[in-house]
PDB file of C-alpha atoms and ligand atoms in Angstrom:
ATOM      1  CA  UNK A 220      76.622 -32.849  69.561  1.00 94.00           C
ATOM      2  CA  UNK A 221      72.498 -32.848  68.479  1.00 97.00           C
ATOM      3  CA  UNK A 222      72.173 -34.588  65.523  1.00 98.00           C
ATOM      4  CA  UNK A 223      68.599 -34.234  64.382  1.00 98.00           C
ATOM      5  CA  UNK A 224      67.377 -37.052  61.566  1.00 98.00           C
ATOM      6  CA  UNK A 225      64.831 -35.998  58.661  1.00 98.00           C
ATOM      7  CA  UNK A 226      63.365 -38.348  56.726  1.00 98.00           C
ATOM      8  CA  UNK A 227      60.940 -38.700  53.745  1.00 97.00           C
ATOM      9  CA  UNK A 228      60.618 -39.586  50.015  1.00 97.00           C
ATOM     10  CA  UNK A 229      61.499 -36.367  48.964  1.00 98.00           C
ATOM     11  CA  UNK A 230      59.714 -36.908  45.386  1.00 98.00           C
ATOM     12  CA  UNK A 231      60.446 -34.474  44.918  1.00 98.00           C
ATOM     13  CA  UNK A 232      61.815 -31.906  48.235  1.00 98.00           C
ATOM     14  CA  UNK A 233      59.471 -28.914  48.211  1.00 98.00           C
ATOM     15  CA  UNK A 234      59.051 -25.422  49.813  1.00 98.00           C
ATOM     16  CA  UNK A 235      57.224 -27.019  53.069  1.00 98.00           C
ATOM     17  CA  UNK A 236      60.250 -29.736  53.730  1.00 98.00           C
ATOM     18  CA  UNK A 237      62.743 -26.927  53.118  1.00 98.00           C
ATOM     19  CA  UNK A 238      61.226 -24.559  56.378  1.00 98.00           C
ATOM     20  CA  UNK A 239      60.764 -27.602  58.517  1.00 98.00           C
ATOM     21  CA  UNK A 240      64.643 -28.649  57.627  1.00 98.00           C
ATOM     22  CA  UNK A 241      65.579 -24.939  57.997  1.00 98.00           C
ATOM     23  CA  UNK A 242      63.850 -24.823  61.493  1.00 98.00           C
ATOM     24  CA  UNK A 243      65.397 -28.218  62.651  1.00 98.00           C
ATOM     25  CA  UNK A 244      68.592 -27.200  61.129  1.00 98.00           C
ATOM     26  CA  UNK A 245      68.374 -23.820  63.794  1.00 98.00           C
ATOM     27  CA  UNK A 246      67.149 -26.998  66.861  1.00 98.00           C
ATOM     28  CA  UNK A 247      70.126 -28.987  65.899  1.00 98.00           C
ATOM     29  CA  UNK A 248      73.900 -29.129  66.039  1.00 98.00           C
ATOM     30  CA  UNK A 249      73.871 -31.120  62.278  1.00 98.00           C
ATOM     31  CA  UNK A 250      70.578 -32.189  60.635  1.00 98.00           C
ATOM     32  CA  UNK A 251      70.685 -35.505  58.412  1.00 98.00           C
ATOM     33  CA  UNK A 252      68.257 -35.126  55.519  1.00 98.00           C
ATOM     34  CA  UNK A 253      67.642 -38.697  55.065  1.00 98.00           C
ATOM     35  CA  UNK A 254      66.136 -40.212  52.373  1.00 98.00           C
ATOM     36  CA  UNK A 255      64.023 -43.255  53.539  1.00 97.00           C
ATOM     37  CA  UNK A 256      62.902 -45.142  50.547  1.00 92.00           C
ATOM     38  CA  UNK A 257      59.762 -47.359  50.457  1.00 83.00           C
ATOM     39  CA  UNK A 258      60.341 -49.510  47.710  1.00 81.00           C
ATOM     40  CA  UNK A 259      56.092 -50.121  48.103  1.00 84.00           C
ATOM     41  CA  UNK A 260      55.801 -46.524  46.776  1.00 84.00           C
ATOM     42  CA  UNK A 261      55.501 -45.845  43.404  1.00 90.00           C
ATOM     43  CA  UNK A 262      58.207 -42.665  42.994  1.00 95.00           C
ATOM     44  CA  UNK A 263      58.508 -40.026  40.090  1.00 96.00           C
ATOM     45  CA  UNK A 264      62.034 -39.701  40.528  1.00 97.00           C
ATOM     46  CA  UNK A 265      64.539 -41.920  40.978  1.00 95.00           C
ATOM     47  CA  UNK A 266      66.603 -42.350  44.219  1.00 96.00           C
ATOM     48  CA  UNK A 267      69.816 -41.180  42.407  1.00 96.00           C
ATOM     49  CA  UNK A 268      67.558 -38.221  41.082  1.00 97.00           C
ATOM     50  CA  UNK A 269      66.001 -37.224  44.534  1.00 98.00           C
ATOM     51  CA  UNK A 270      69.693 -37.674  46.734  1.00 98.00           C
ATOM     52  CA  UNK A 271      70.752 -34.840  44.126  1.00 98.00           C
ATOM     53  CA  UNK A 272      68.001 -33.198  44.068  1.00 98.00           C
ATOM     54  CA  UNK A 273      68.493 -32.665  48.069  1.00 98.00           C
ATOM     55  CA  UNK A 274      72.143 -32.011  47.731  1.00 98.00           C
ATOM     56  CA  UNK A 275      72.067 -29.021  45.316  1.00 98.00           C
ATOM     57  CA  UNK A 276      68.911 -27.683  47.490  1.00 98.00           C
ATOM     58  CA  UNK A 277      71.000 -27.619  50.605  1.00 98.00           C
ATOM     59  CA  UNK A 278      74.371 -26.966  49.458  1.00 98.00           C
ATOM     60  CA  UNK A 279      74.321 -23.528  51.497  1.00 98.00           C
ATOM     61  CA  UNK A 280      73.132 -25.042  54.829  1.00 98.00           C
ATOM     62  CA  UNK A 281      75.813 -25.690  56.860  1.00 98.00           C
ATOM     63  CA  UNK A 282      74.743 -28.173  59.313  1.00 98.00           C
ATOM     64  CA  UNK A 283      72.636 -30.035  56.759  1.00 98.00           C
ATOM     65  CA  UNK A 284      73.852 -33.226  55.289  1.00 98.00           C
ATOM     66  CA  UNK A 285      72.281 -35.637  53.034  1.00 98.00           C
ATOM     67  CA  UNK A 286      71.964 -39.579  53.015  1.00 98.00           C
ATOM     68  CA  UNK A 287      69.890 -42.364  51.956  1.00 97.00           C
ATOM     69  CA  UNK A 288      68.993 -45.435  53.782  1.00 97.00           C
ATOM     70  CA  UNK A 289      66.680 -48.560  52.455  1.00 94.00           C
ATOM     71  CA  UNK A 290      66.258 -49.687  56.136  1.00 94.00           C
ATOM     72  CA  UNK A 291      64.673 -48.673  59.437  1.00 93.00           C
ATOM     73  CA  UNK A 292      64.959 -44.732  60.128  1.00 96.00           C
ATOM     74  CA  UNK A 293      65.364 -45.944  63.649  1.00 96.00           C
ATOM     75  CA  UNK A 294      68.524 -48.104  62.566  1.00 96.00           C
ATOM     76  CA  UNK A 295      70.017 -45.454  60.722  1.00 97.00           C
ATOM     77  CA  UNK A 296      69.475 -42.849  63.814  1.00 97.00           C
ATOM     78  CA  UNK A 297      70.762 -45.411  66.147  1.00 95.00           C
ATOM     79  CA  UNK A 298      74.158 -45.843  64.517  1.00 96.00           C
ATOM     80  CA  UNK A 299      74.479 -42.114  63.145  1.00 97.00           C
ATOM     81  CA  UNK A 300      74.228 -41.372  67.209  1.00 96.00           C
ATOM     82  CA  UNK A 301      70.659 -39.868  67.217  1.00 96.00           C
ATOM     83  CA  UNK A 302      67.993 -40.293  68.897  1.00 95.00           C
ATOM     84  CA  UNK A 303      65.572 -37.586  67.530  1.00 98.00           C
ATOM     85  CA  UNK A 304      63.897 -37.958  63.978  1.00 98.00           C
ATOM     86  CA  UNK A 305      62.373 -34.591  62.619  1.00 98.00           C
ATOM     87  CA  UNK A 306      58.605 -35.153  60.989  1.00 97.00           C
ATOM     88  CA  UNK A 307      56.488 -32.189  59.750  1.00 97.00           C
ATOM     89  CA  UNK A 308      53.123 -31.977  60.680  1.00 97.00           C
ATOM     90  CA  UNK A 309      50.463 -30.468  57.874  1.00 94.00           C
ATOM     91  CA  UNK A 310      46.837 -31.227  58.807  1.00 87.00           C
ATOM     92  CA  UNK A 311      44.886 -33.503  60.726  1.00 87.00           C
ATOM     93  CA  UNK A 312      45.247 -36.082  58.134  1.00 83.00           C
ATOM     94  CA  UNK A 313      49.379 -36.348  58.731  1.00 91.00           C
ATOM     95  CA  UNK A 314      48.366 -36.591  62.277  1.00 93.00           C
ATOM     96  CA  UNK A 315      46.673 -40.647  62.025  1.00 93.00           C
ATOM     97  CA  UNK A 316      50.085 -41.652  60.010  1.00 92.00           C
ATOM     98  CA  UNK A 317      52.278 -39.752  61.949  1.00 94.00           C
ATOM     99  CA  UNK A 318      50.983 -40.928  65.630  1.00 94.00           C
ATOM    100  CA  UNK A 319      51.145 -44.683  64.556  1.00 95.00           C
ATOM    101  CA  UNK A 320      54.288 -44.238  62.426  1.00 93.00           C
ATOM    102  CA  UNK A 321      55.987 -42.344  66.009  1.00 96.00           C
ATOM    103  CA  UNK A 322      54.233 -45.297  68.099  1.00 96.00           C
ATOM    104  CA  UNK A 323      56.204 -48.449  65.698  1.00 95.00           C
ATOM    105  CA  UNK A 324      59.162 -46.321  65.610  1.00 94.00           C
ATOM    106  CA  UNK A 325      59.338 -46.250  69.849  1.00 94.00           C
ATOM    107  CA  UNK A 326      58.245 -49.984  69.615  1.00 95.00           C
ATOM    108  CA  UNK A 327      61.781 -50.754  67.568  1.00 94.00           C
ATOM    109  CA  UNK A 328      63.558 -48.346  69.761  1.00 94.00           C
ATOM    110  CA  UNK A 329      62.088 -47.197  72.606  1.00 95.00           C
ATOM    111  CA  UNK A 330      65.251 -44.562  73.119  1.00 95.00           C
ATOM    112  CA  UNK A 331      64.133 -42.500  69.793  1.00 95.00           C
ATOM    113  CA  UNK A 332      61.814 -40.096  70.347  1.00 95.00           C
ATOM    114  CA  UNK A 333      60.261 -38.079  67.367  1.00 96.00           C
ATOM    115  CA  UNK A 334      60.051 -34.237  67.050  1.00 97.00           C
ATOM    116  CA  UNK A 335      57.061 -32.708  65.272  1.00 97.00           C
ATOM    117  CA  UNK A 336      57.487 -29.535  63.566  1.00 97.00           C
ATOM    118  CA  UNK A 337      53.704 -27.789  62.588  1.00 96.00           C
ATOM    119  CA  UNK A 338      53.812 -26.807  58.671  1.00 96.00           C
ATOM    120  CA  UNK A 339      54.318 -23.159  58.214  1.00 95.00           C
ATOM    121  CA  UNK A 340      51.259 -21.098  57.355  1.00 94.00           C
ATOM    122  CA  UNK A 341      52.219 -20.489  53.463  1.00 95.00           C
ATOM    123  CA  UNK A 342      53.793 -24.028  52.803  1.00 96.00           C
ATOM    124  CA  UNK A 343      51.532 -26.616  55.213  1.00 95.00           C
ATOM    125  CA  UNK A 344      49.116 -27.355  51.498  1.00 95.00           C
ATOM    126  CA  UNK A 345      52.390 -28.412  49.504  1.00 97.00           C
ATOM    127  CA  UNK A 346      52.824 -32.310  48.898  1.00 97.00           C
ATOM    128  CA  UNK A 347      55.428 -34.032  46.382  1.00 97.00           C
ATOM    129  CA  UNK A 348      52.589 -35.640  44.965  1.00 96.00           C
ATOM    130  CA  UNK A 349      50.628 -32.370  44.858  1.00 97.00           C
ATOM    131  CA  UNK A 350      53.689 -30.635  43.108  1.00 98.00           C
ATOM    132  CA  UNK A 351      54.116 -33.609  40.363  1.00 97.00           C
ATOM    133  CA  UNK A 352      50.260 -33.467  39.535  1.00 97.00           C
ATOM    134  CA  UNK A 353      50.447 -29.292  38.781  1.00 98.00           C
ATOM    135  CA  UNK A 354      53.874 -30.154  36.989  1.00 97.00           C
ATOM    136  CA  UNK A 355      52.409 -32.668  35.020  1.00 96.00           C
ATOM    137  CA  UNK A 356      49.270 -30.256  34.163  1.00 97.00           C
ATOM    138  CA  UNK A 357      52.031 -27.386  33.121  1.00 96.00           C
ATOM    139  CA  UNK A 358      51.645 -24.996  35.942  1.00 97.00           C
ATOM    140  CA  UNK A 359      54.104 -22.958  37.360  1.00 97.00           C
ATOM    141  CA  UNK A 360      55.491 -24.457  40.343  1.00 98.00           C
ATOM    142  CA  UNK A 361      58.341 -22.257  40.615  1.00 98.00           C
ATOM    143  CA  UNK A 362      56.927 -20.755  43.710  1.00 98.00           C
ATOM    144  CA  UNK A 363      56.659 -24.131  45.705  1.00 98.00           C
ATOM    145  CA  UNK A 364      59.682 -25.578  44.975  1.00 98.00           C
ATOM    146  CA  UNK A 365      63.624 -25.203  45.296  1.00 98.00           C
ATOM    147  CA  UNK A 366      64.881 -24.388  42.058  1.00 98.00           C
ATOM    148  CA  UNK A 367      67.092 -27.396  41.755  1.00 98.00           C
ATOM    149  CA  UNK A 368      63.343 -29.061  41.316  1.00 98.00           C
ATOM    150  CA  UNK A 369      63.091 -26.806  37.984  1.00 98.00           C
ATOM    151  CA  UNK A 370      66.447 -28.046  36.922  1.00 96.00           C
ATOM    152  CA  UNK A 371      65.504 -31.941  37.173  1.00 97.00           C
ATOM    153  CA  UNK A 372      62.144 -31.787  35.820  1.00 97.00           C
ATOM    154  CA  UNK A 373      63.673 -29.830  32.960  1.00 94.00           C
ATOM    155  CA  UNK A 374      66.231 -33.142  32.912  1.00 88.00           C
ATOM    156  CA  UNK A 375      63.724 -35.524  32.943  1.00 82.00           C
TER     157      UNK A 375
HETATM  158  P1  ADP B 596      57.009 -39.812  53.742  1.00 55.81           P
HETATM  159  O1  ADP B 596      56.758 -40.728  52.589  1.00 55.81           O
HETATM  160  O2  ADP B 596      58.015 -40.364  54.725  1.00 55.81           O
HETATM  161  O3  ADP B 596      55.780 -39.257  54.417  1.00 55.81           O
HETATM  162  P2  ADP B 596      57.385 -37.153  52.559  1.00 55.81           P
HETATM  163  O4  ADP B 596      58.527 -36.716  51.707  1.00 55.81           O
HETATM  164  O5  ADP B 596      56.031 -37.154  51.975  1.00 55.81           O
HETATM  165  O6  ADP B 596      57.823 -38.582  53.090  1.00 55.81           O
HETATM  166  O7  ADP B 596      57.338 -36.262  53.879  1.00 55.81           O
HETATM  167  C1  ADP B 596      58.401 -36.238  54.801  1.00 55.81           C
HETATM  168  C2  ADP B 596      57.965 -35.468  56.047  1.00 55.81           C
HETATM  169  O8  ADP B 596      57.741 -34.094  55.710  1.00 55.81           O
HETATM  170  C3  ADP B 596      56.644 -35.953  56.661  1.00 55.81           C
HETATM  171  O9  ADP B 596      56.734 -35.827  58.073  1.00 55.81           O
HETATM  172  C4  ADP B 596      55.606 -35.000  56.103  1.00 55.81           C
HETATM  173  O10 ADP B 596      54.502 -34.874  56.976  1.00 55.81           O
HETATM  174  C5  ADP B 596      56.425 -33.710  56.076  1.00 55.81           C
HETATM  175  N1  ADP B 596      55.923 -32.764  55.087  1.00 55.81           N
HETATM  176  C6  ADP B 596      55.610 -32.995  53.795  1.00 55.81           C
HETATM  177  N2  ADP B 596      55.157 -31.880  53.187  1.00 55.81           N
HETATM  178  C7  ADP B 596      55.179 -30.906  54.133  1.00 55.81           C
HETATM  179  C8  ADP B 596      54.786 -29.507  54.150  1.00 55.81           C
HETATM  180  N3  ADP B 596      54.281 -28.930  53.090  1.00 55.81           N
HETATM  181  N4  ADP B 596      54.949 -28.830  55.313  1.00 55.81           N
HETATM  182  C9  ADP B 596      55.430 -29.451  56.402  1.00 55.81           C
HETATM  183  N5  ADP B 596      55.793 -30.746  56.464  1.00 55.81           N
HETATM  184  C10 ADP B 596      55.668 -31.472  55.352  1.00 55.81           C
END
């Protein structure tokens, strides 16, 4: 069996994490959406938030499942029995961060590889932080998000 790891902050999961999970989830046997906190980052939501968040957005996905891990994506691939970890790819920018991020990941286990998926065309400008700025500002996000986004900001 494939098992395919994605992992992010998810702070929250928008429109452009939900087509690169739905085209890893058609690359993969099972998909692990994985959220991969950096306690360094200052998050809107909280982990409890986010893991639910992911849950309710992917509840009719099959071969998605969702976890959380405070350690080394690598570690948690490793004893899930992966050796592929899903990143999307936006603009030239993601490209810096990703490259090192792949090249620390191979140096901790040089058995991982990484799979980059290119943003889609109508999703590739959407960012969590993006999304909490225009939420924040009262725009409409409805269009950029899942709605179980809607449903926690309207929590919060
Ligand atoms: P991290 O803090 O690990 O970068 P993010 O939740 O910001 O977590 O992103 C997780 C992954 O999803 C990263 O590989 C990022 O490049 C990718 N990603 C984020 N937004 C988009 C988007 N709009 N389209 C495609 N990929 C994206």
């Amino acid at each position: 069996m494939r098992i395919g790891i994605y992992p992010g902050s998810f702070d929250p999961i928008t429109n452009g994490h939900m087509d690169i999970l739905r085209r890893a989830a058609s690359l993969f046997d099972e998909v692990i959406l994985l959220l991969a906190v950096n306690p360094s980052k200052k998050s809107n939501f909280t982990i409890e938030e986010r893991l639910e968040i992911m849950k309710e957005a992917t509840k009719d996905m099959p071969n998605v499942r969702v976890d959380f891990t405070d350690g080394f994506t690598v570690d948690y691939a490793k004893k899930a029995g992966s050796a592929h970890i899903i990143r999307g790819l936006r603009a030239v920018t993601d490209f810096e961060y990703e490259f090192q991020l792949a090249a620390a990941n191979k140096f901790v286990d040089p058995e991982v590889d990484m799979v980059f998926l290119m943003a889609g065309q109508t999703t590739s400008f959407i960012s969590s932080s993006m999304i909490n700025e225009l939420h924040k500002n009262g725009a409409d996000i409805s269009p950029l998000v899942p709605p179980a986004v809607l449903k926690a900001y309207e929590g919060k």
